[in-house]
Structures are given as structure tokens and as C-alpha cells.
Short mmCIF file of C-alpha atoms in Angstrom, two decimals:
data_model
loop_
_atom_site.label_atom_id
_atom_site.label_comp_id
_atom_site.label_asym_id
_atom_site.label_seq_id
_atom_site.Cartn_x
_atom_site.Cartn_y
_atom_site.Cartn_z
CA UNK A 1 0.00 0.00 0.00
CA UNK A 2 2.49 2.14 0.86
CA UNK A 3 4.28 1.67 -2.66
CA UNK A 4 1.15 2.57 -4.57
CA UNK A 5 0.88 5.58 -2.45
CA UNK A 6 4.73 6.78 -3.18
CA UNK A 7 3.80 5.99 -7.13
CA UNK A 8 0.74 8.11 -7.22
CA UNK A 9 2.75 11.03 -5.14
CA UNK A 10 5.83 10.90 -8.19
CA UNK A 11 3.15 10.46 -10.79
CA UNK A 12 1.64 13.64 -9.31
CA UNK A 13 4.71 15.45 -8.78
CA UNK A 14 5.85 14.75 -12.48
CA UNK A 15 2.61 16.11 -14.07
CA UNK A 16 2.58 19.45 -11.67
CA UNK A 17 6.13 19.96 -13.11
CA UNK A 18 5.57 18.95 -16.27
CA UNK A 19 2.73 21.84 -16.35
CA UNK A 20 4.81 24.06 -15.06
CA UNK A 21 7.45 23.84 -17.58
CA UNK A 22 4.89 24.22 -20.09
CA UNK A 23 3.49 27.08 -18.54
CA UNK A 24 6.61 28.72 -18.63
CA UNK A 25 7.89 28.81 -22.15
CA UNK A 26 4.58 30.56 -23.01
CA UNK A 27 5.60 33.59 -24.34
CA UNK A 28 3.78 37.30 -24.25
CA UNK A 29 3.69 38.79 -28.01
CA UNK A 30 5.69 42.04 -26.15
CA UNK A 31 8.49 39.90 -25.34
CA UNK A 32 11.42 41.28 -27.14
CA UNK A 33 12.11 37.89 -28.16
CA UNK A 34 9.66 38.43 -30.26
CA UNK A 35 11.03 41.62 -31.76
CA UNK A 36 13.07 40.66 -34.05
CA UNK A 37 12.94 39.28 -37.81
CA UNK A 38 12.71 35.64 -38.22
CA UNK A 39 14.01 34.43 -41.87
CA UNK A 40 11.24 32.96 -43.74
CA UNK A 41 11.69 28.63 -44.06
CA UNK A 42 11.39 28.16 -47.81
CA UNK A 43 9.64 24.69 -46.85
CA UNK A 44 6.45 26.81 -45.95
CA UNK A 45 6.69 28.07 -49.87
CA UNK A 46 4.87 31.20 -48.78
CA UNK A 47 5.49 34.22 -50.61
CA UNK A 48 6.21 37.55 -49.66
CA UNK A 49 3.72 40.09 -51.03
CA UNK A 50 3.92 43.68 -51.29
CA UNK A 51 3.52 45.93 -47.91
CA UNK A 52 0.69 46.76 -50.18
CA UNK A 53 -0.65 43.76 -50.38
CA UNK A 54 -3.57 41.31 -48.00
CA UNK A 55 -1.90 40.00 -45.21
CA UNK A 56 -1.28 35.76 -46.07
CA UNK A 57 -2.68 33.09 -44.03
CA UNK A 58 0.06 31.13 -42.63
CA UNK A 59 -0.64 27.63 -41.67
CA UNK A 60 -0.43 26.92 -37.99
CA UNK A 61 1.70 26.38 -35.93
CA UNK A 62 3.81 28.56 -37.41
CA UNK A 63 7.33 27.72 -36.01
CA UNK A 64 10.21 29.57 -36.86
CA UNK A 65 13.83 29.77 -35.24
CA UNK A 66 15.20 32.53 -33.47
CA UNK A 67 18.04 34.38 -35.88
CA UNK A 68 19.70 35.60 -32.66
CA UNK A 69 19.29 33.09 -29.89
CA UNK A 70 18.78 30.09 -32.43
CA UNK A 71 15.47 28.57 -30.13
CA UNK A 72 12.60 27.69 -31.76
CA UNK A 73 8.59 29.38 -31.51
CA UNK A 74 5.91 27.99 -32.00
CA UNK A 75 3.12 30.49 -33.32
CA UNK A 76 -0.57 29.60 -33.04
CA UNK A 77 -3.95 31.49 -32.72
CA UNK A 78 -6.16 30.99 -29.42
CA UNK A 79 -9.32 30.82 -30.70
CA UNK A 80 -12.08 33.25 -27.80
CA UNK A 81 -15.35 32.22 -26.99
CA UNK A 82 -17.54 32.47 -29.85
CA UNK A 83 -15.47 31.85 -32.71
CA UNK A 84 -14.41 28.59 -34.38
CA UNK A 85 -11.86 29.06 -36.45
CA UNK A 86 -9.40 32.12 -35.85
CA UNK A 87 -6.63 32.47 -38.76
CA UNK A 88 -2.79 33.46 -38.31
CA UNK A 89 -2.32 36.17 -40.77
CA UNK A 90 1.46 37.55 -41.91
CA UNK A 91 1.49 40.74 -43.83
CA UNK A 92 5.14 42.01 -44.46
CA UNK A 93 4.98 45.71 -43.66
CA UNK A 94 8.27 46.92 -44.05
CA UNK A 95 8.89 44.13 -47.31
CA UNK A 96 11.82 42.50 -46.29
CA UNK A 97 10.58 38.75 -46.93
CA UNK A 98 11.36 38.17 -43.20
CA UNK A 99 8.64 37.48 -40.21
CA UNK A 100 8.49 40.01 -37.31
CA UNK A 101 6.00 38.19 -35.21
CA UNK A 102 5.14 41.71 -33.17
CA UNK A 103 4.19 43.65 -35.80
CA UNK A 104 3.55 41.34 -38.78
CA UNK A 105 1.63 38.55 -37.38
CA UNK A 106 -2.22 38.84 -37.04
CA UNK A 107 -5.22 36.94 -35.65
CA UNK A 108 -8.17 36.88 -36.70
CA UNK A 109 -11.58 35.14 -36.87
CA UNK A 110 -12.43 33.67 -40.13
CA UNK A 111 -16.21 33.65 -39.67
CA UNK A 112 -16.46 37.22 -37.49
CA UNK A 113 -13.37 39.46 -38.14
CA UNK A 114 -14.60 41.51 -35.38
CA UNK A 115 -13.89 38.93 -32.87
CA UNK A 116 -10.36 39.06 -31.75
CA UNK A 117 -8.09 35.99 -31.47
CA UNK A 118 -4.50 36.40 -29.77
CA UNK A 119 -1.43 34.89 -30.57
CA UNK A 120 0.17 32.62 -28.24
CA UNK A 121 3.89 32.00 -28.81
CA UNK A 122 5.64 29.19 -27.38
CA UNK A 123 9.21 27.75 -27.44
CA UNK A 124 9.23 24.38 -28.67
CA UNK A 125 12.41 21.61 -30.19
CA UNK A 126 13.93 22.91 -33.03
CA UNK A 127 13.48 19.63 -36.09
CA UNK A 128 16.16 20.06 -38.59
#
């Protein structure tokens, strides 16, 4: 009994600190991580328009490595009560053909643009 007992307390244990972790590497969108220009993959094959131009919908998550730090972010959309399907936009305002997440990256909800969506930034393994 006393052996189940000490496995449910690690089991516990390991999931509080797993959720912490997680919890931490959440990242706010006015982070200056965040402020910098991320070099577009080529394997997204998304191309840069105009400053002109619609923003593009990006397919998330949208994860892109640091140029100065060299971690890797995770970009998603967190969809609010009331919509069902919130898009991550990227419009290139200053037409470099790189991604600055703080002021290029957009959410918004497909079916109600009025609704806002936020983006929620995480850091996540880099896959090369």
C-alpha cells in the first residue's frame, strides 16, 4: 500500500512539473524575443507580397527559429469564446521577406473578423 501511495505522489509530482514547464515557455507577443525578424523557411513556400498587399494566411503552428538566440517558436492562434476558427495572418509591412511576429503577425476570426483571437507564442524543439 504504501508503494502505490509513493507511485501516485511521483506520478503527481511529475505532471505538476511537467505543467509548469509548459506554462513557462509561453511567451507574451511584447516579449522582445519576439522583436526581431525571423528568416522565412522556404519549406512553408509562402510568398512575400507587397507591404501593399492582403496579409497571407500562414498555416499553424507557425514555427520559426530565433536568428539571434537560435530557439525555436511555436506560433498559433487561441481561438475566444464564440469563434471557431481564428486564422494566423502575416502581412510584411516593411517588405523584407522576413517574419516580425510583433508587428507582422495577425489573428483573426475567419467567420467574425470583429472577434479578436491572440497569438500565443511558445518555445518548442527545433526539427532540422
Amino acid at each position: 500500500m504504501k508503494t502505490i501511495m509513493q507511485a501516485l505522489v511521483l506520478v503527481l509530482l511529475c505532471t505538476l512539473a511537467t505543467a509548469r514547464l509548459q506554462a513557462q515557455t509561453e511567451l507574451s507577443m511584447d516579449s522582445p524575443v519576439m522583436d526581431v525578424n525571423f528568416t522565412l523557411d522556404p519549406v512553408l513556400q509562402i510568398d512575400p507580397k507587397p507591404a501593399t498587399a492582403q496579409p497571407v494566411l500562414i498555416p499553424q503552428p507557425l514555427v520559426l527559429k530565433h536568428p539571434k538566440n537560435g530557439k525555436c517558436y511555436a506560433f498559433r492562434c487561441a481561438k475566444p469564446v464564440g469563434c471557431e476558427n481564428c486564422g494566423l495572418y502575416w502581412k510584411d509591412r516593411n517588405g523584407d521577406g522576413q517574419i516580425n511576429p510583433k508587428q507582422e503577425l495577425r489573428c483573426r476570426c475567419q467567420g467574425d473578423p470583429d472577434t479578436a483571437c491572440k497569438i500565443r507564442a511558445r518555445e518548442v524543439a527545433c526539427h532540422e
